[in-house]
Short mmCIF file of C-alpha atoms in Angstrom, two decimals:
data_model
loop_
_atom_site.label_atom_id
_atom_site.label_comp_id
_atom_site.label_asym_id
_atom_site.label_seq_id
_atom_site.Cartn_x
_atom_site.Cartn_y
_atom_site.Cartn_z
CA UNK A 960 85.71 42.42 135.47
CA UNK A 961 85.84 39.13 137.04
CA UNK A 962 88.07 39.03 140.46
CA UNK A 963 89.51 36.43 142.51
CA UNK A 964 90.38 36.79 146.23
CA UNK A 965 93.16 34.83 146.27
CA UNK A 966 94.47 37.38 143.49
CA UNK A 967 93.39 40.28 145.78
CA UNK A 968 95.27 39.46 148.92
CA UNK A 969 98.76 40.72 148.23
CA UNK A 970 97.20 44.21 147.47
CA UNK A 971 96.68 45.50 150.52
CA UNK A 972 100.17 44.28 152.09
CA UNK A 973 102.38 46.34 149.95
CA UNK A 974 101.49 48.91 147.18
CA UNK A 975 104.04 51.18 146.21
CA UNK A 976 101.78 53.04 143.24
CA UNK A 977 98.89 55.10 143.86
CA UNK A 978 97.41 54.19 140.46
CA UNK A 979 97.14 52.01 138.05
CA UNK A 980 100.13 52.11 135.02
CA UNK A 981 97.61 53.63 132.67
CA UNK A 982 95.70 55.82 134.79
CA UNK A 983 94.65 58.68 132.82
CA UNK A 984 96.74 61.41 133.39
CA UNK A 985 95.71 65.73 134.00
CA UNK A 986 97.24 68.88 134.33
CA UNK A 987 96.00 70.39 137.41
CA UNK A 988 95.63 74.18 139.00
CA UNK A 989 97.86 72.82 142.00
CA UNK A 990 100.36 72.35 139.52
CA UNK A 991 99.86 75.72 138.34
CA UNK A 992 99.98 77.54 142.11
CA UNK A 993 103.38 75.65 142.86
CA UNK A 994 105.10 76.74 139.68
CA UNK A 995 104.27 80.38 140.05
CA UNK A 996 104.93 79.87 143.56
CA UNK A 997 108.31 78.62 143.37
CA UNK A 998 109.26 80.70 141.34
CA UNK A 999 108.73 83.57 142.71
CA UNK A 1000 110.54 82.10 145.93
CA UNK A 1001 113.40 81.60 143.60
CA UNK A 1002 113.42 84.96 142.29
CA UNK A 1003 113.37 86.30 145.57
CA UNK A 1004 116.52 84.23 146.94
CA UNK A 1005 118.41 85.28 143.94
CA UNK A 1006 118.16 88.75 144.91
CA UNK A 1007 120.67 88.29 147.79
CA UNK A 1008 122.63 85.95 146.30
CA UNK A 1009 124.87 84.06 146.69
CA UNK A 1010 124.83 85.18 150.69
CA UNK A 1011 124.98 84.63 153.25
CA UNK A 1012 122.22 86.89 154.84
CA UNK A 1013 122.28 87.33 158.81
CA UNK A 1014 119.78 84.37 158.88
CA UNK A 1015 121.96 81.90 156.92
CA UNK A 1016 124.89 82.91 159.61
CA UNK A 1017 122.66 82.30 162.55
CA UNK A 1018 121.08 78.75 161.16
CA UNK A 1019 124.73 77.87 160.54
CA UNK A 1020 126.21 78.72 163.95
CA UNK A 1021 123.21 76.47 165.11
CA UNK A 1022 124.11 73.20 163.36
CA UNK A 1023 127.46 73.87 164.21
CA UNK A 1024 127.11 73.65 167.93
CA UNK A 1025 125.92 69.78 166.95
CA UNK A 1026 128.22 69.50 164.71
CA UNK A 1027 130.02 66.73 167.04
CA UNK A 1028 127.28 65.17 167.90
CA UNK A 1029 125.25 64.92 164.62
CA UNK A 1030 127.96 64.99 162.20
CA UNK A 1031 128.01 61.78 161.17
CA UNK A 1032 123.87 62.37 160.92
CA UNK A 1033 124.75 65.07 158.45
CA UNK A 1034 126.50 63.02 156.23
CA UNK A 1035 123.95 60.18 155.88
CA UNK A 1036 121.11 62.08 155.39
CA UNK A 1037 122.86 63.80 152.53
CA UNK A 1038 124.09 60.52 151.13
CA UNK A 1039 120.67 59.17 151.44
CA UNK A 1040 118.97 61.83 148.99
CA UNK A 1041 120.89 60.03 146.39
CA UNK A 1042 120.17 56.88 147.59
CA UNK A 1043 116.43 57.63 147.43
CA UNK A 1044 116.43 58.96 144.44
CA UNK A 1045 118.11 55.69 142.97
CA UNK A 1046 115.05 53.83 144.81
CA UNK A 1047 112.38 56.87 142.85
CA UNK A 1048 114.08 55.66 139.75
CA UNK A 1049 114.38 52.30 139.85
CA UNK A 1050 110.36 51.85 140.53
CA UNK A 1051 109.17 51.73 137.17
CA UNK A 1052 111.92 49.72 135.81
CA UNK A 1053 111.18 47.46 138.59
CA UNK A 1054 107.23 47.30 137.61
CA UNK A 1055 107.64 47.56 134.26
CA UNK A 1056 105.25 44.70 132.76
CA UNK A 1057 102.86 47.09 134.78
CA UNK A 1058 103.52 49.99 131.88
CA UNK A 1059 105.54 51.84 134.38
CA UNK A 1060 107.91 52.79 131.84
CA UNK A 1061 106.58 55.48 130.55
CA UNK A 1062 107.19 57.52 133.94
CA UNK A 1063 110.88 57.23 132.78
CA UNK A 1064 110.24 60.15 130.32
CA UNK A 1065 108.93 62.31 133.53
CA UNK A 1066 112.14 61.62 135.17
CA UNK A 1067 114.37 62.03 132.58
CA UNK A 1068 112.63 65.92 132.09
CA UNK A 1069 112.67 66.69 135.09
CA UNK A 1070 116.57 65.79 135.53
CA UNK A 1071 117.33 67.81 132.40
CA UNK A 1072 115.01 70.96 133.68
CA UNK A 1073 116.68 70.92 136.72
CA UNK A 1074 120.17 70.54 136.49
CA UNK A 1075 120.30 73.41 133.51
CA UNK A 1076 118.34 75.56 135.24
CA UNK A 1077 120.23 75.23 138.49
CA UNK A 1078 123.51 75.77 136.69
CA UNK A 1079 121.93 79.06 135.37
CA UNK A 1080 120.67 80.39 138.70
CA UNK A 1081 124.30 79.00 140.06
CA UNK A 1082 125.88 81.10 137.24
CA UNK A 1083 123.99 84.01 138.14
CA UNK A 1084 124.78 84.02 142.08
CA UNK A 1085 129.03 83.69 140.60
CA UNK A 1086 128.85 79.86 140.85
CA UNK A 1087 131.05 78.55 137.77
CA UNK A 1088 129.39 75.28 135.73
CA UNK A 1089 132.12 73.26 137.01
CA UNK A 1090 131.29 73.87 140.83
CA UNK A 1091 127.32 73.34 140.13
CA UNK A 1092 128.17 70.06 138.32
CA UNK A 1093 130.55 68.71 140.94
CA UNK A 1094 127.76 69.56 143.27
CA UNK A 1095 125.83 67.10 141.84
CA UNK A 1096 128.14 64.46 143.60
CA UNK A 1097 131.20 65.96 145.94
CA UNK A 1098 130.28 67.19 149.40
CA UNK A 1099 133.76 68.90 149.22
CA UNK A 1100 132.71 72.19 147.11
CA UNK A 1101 131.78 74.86 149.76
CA UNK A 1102 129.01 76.85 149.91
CA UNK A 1103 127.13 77.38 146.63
CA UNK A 1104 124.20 79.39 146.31
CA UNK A 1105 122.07 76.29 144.86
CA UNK A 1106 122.99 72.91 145.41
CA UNK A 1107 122.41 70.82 142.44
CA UNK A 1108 122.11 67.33 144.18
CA UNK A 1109 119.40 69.22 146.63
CA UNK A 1110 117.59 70.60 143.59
CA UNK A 1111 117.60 67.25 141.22
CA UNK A 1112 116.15 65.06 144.17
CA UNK A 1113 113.50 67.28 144.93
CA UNK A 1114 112.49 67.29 141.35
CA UNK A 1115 112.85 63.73 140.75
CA UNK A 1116 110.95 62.60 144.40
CA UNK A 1117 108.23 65.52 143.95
CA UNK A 1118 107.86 64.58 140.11
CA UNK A 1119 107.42 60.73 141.09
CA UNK A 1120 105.10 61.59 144.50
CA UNK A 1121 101.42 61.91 142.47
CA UNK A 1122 102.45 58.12 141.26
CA UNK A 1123 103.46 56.84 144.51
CA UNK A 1124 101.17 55.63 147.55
CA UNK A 1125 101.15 58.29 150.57
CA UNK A 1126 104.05 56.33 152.96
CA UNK A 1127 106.16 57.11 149.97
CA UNK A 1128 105.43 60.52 149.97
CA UNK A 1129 105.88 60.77 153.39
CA UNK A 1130 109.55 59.20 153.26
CA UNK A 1131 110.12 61.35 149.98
CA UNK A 1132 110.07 64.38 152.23
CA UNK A 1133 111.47 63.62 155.11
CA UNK A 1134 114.08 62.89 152.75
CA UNK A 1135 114.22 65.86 151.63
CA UNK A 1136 113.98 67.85 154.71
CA UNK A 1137 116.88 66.11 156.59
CA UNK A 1138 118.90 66.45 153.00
CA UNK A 1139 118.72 70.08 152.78
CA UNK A 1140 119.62 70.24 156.66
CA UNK A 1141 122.41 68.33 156.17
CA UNK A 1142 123.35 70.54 152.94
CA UNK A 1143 123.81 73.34 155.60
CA UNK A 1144 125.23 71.47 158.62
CA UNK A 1145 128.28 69.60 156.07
CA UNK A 1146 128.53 73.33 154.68
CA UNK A 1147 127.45 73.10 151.06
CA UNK A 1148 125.13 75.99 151.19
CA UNK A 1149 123.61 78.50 152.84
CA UNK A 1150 120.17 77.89 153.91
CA UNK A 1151 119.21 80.34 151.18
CA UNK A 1152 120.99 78.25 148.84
CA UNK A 1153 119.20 75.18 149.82
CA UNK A 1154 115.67 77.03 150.31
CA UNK A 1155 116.43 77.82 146.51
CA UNK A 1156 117.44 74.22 145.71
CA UNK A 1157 114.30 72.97 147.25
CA UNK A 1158 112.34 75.77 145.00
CA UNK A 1159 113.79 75.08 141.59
CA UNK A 1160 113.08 71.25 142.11
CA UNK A 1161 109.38 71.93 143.07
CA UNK A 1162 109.13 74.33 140.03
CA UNK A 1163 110.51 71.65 137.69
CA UNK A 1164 108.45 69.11 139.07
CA UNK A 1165 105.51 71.44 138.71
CA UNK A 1166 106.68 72.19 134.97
CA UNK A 1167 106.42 68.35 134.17
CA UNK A 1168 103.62 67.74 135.84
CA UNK A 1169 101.67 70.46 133.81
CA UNK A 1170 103.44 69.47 130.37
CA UNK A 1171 103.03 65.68 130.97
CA UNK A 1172 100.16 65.38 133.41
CA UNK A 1173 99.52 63.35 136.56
CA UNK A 1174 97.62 60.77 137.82
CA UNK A 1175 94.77 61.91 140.72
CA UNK A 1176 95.60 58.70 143.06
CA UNK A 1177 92.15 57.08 142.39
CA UNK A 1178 91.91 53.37 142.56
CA UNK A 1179 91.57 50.19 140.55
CA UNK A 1180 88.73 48.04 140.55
CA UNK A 1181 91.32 45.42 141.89
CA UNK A 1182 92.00 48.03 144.86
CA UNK A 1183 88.17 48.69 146.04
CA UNK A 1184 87.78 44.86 145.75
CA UNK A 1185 90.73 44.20 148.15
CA UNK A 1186 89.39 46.83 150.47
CA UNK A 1187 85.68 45.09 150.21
CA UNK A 1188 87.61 42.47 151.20
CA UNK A 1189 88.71 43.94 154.58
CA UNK A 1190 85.14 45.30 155.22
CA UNK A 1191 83.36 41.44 155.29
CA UNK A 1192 82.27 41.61 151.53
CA UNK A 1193 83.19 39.28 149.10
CA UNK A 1194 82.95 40.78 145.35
CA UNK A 1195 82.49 39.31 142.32
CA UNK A 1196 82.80 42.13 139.64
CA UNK A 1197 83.77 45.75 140.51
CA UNK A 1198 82.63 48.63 137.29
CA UNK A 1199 84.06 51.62 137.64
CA UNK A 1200 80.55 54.52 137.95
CA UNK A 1201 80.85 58.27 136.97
CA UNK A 1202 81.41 59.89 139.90
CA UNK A 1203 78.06 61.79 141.19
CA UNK A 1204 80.35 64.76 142.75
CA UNK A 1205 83.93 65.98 142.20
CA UNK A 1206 85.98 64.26 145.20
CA UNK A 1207 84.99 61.03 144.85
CA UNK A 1208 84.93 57.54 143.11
CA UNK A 1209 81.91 55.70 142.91
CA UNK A 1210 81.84 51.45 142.03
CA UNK A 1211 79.63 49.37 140.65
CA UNK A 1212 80.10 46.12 142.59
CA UNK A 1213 78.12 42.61 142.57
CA UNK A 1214 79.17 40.35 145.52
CA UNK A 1215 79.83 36.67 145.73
CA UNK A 1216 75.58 36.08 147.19
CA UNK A 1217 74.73 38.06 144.14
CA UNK A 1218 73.82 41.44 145.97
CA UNK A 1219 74.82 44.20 143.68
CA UNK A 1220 76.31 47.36 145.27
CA UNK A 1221 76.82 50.61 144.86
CA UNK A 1222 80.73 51.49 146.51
CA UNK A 1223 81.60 55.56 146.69
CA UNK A 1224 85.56 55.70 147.69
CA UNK A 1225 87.43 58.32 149.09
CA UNK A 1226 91.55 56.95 148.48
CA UNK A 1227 93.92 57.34 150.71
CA UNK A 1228 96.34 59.01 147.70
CA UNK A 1229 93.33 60.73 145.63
CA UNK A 1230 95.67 63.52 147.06
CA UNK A 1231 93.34 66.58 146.57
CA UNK A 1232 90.35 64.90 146.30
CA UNK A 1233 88.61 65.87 149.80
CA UNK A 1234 89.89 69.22 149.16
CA UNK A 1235 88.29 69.65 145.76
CA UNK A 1236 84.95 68.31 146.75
CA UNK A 1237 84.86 70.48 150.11
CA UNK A 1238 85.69 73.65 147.71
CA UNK A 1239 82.79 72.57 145.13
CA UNK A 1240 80.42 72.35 147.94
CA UNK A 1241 81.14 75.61 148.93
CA UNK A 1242 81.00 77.61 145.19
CA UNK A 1243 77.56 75.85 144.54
CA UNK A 1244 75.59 76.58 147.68
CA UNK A 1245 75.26 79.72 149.41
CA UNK A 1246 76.83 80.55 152.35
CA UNK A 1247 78.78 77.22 152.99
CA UNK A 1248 81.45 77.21 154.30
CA UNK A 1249 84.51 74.70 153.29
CA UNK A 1250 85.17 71.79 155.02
CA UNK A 1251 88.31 71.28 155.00
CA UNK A 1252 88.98 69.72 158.23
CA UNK A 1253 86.69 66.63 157.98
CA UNK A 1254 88.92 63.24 157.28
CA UNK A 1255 87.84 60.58 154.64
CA UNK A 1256 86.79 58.29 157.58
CA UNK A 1257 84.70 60.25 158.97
CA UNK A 1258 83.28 61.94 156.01
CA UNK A 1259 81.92 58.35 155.27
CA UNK A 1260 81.24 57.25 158.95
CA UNK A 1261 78.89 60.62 159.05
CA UNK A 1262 76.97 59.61 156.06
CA UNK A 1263 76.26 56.30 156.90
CA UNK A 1264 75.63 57.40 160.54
CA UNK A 1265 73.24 60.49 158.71
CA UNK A 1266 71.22 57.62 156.94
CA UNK A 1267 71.05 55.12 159.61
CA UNK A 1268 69.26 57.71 161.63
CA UNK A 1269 66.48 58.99 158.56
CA UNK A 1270 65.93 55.32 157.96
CA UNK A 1271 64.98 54.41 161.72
CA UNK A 1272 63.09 57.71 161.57
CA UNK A 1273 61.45 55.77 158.71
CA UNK A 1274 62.35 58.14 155.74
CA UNK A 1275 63.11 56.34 153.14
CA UNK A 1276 66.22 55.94 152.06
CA UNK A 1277 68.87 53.92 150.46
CA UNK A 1278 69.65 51.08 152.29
CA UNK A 1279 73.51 51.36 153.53
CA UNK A 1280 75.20 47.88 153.93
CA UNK A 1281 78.46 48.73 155.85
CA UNK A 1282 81.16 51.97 155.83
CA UNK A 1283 84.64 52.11 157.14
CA UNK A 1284 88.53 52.20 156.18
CA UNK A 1285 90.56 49.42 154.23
CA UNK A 1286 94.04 48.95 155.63
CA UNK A 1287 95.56 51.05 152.68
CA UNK A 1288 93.27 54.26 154.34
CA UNK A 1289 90.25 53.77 151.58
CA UNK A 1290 87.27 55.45 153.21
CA UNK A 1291 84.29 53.73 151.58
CA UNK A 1292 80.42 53.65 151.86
CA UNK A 1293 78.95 50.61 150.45
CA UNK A 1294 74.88 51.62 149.30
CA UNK A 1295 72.31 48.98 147.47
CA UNK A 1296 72.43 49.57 143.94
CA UNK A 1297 69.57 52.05 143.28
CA UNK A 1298 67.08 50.68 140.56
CA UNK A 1299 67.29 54.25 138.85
CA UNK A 1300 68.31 57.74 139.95
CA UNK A 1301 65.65 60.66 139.00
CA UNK A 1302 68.44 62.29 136.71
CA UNK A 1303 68.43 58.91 134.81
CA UNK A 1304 64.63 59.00 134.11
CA UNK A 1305 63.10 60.38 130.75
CA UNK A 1306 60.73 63.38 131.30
CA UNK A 1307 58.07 60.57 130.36
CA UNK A 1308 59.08 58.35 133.31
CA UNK A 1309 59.14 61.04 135.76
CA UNK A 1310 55.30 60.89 137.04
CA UNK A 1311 53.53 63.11 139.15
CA UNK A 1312 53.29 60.52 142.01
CA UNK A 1313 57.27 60.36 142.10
CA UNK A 1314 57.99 63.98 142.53
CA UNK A 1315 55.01 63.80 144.99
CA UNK A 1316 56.77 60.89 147.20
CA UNK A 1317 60.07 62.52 147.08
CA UNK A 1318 58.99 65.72 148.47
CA UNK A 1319 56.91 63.74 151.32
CA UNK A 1320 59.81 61.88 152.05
CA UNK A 1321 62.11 64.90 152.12
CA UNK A 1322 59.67 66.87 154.27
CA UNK A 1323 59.78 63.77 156.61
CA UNK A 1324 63.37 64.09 156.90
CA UNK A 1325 63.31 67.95 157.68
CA UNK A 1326 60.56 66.63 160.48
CA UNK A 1327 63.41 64.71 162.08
CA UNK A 1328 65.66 67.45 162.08
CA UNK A 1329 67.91 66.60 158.98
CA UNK A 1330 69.16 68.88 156.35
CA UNK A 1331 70.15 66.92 153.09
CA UNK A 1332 71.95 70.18 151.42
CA UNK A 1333 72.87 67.59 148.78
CA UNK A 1334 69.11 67.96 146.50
CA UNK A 1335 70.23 66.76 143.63
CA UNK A 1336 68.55 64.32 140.71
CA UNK A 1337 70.80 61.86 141.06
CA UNK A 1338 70.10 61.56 145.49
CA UNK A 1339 66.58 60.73 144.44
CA UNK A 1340 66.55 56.86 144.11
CA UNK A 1341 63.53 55.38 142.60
CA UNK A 1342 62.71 52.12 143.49
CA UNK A 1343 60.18 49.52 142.90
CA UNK A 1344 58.70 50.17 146.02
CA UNK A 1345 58.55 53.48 145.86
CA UNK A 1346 61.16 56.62 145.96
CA UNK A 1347 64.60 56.61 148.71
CA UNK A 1348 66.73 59.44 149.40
CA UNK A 1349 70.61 58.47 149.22
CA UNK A 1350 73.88 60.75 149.24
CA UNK A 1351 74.05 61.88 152.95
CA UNK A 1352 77.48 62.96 152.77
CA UNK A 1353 76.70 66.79 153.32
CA UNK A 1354 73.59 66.20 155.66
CA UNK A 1355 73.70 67.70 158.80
CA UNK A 1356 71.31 67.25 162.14
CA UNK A 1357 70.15 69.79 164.02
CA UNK A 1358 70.83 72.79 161.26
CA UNK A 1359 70.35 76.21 161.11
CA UNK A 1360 67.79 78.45 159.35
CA UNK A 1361 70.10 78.72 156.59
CA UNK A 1362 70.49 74.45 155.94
#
């Protein structure tokens, strides 16, 4: 696709979506975990319903010794979960030339799924349907055992946060946190009423996710080219390339001086993305460990450190042309387009003197003291002067026996 700068600078001053309007959309295991996990919180809670336990009468004497002091605190946070929620909704009707519309339907299920399933539980713990729909609104209704206004805004704000960009997020639950505070502080529930209000919103979010789907947070080609942007380099067209691992996007990008690129992304709201990649690493080799800890930035940093080092130790590789982090938190690793891959090769193409180079090369790097742990058909670049090692993501200096 053909980009513009000028077009590109707004982007990365305010972005409110994570991905595009018709960003494919999956169910996901996480989705599955927080269901079952919610639910079984919720079951739990109901068991002593409707309260309160000795904990709910010791959390309560504590907010009421700042009662004079944060009162008026109490009151604005819980206001504000309605506010927010009015800010959730209005998004896509805001955006809606952007095909935002359609996230409309994932509110309006989630609203439904939460507010008859939290006048159920309500009905269960001797709340009447009256009391759990004035709840929805009134802060005058005493302690109920689950507080519908608690339980709709954390479905609607967790149902919208896979859509929204991670300062969203972030807001969305602090939101939440100070709302089911304040549910306890103003009296409106015990804090095993708003535990449960919290869990039947996460469990309807979780149940629209899975029956609807959700967008993974990865970027637009308009998105890597504003981050290119911030990094010096100027593109032209940005492809989107299937991704060589899971964790990852990779782009196919040709810049303004007509250098073509090879981009592999790690967004800043591809929200389990690190975490997926880390565990695939792990299943598929022996005896490695997960990283779970490294950040994008410095998963890139160390591969483009990794490869800077093999190449001065004059192993061929890849040539890297810069790495870093765009101001929306896009960790990126920009890589000369390889000519061809070994995976792309027909068993014809693959000679005997290309196998032969790779190895020498790769027995090079092990010289240096480099581990590549990544051998793979696609890290094997062939080129027309000869084969280049690339994808030094998982390399590691100095390594053990086992690397």
């Amino acid at each position: 696709m053909q980009l513009k700068p000028e077009r590109l600078a707004p982007l990365h001053v305010f972005r409110m979506f994570s991905s595009a309007a018709d960003a494919s959309r999956r169910r996901r295991p996480t989705d599955v975990a927080l269901l079952a996990g919610a639910l079984l919180l919720l079951a739990l809670l109901t068991v002593n319903a409707p309260g309160p336990t000795s904990v709910d009468q010791s959390l309560a004497a504590l907010l009421d010794e700042f009662d004079s002091v944060l009162g008026w605190f109490w009151s604005l946070a819980y206001a504000f979960l309605l506010v927010w929620v009015v800010v959730v909704l209005l998004a896509p009707v805001v955006r809606y030339r952007y095909g935002r519309l359609r996230l409309l339907w994932d509110y309006a299920l989630a609203l439904a799924l939460s507010v008859v399933v939290a006048v159920a539980v309500g009905a269960l713990a001797g709340t009447d349907v009256e009391t759990s729909l004035d709840a929805l609104v009134a802060t005058t209704t005493g302690p109920v055992f689950v507080p519908s206004r608690l339980a709709v805004a954390t479905a609607l704000i967790v149902t919208a946060s896979p859509h929204l960009t991670r300062p969203f997020r972030i807001i969305g639950r602090l939101v939440l946190l100070m709302g089911s505070l304040a549910a306890v502080a103003l009296g409106l529930a015990y804090a095993s009423g708003a535990l449960a209000g919290v869990a039947l919103g996460l469990a309807a979010a979780a149940a629209v996710h899975l029956l609807r789907g959700s967008p993974g947070g990865l970027l637009t080609p308009d998105q890597v080219a504003a981050a290119l942007l911030e990094l010096g380099i100027t593109p032209r067209h940005v492809t989107t390339l299937p991704p060589s691992s899971p964790g990852e996007q990779r782009m196919g990008v040709e810049a303004d001086d007509g250098q073509s690129m090879v981009v592999k992304v790690i967004g800043r709201d591809a929200w389990d993305a690190q975490y997926i990649g880390a565990l695939w690493l792990s299943l598929t080799r022996r005896g490695e460990p997960p990283q779970l800890t490294m950040t994008r930035r410095e998963r890139v940093q160390h591969e483009a450190m990794v490869s800077l080092f093999a190449e001065r130790a004059g192993v061929p590789v890849l040539p890297v042309v810069t790495a870093g982090e765009g101001l929306q938190g896009e960790a990126m690793v920009v890589t000369v387009t390889p000519s061809a891959t070994l995976g792309a090769l027909g068993p014809a193409d693959v000679t005997d003197r290309i196998l032969a180079d790779a190895w020498t090369a790769l027995e090079k790097l092990h010289g240096r003291g480099v581990a590549h742990r990544q051998i793979t058909a696609s890290s094997v670049s062939v080129q027309p002067d000869g084969v280049a090692w690339a994808d030094f993501d998982a390399a590691r200096l100095a390594p053990s026996v086992t690397d």
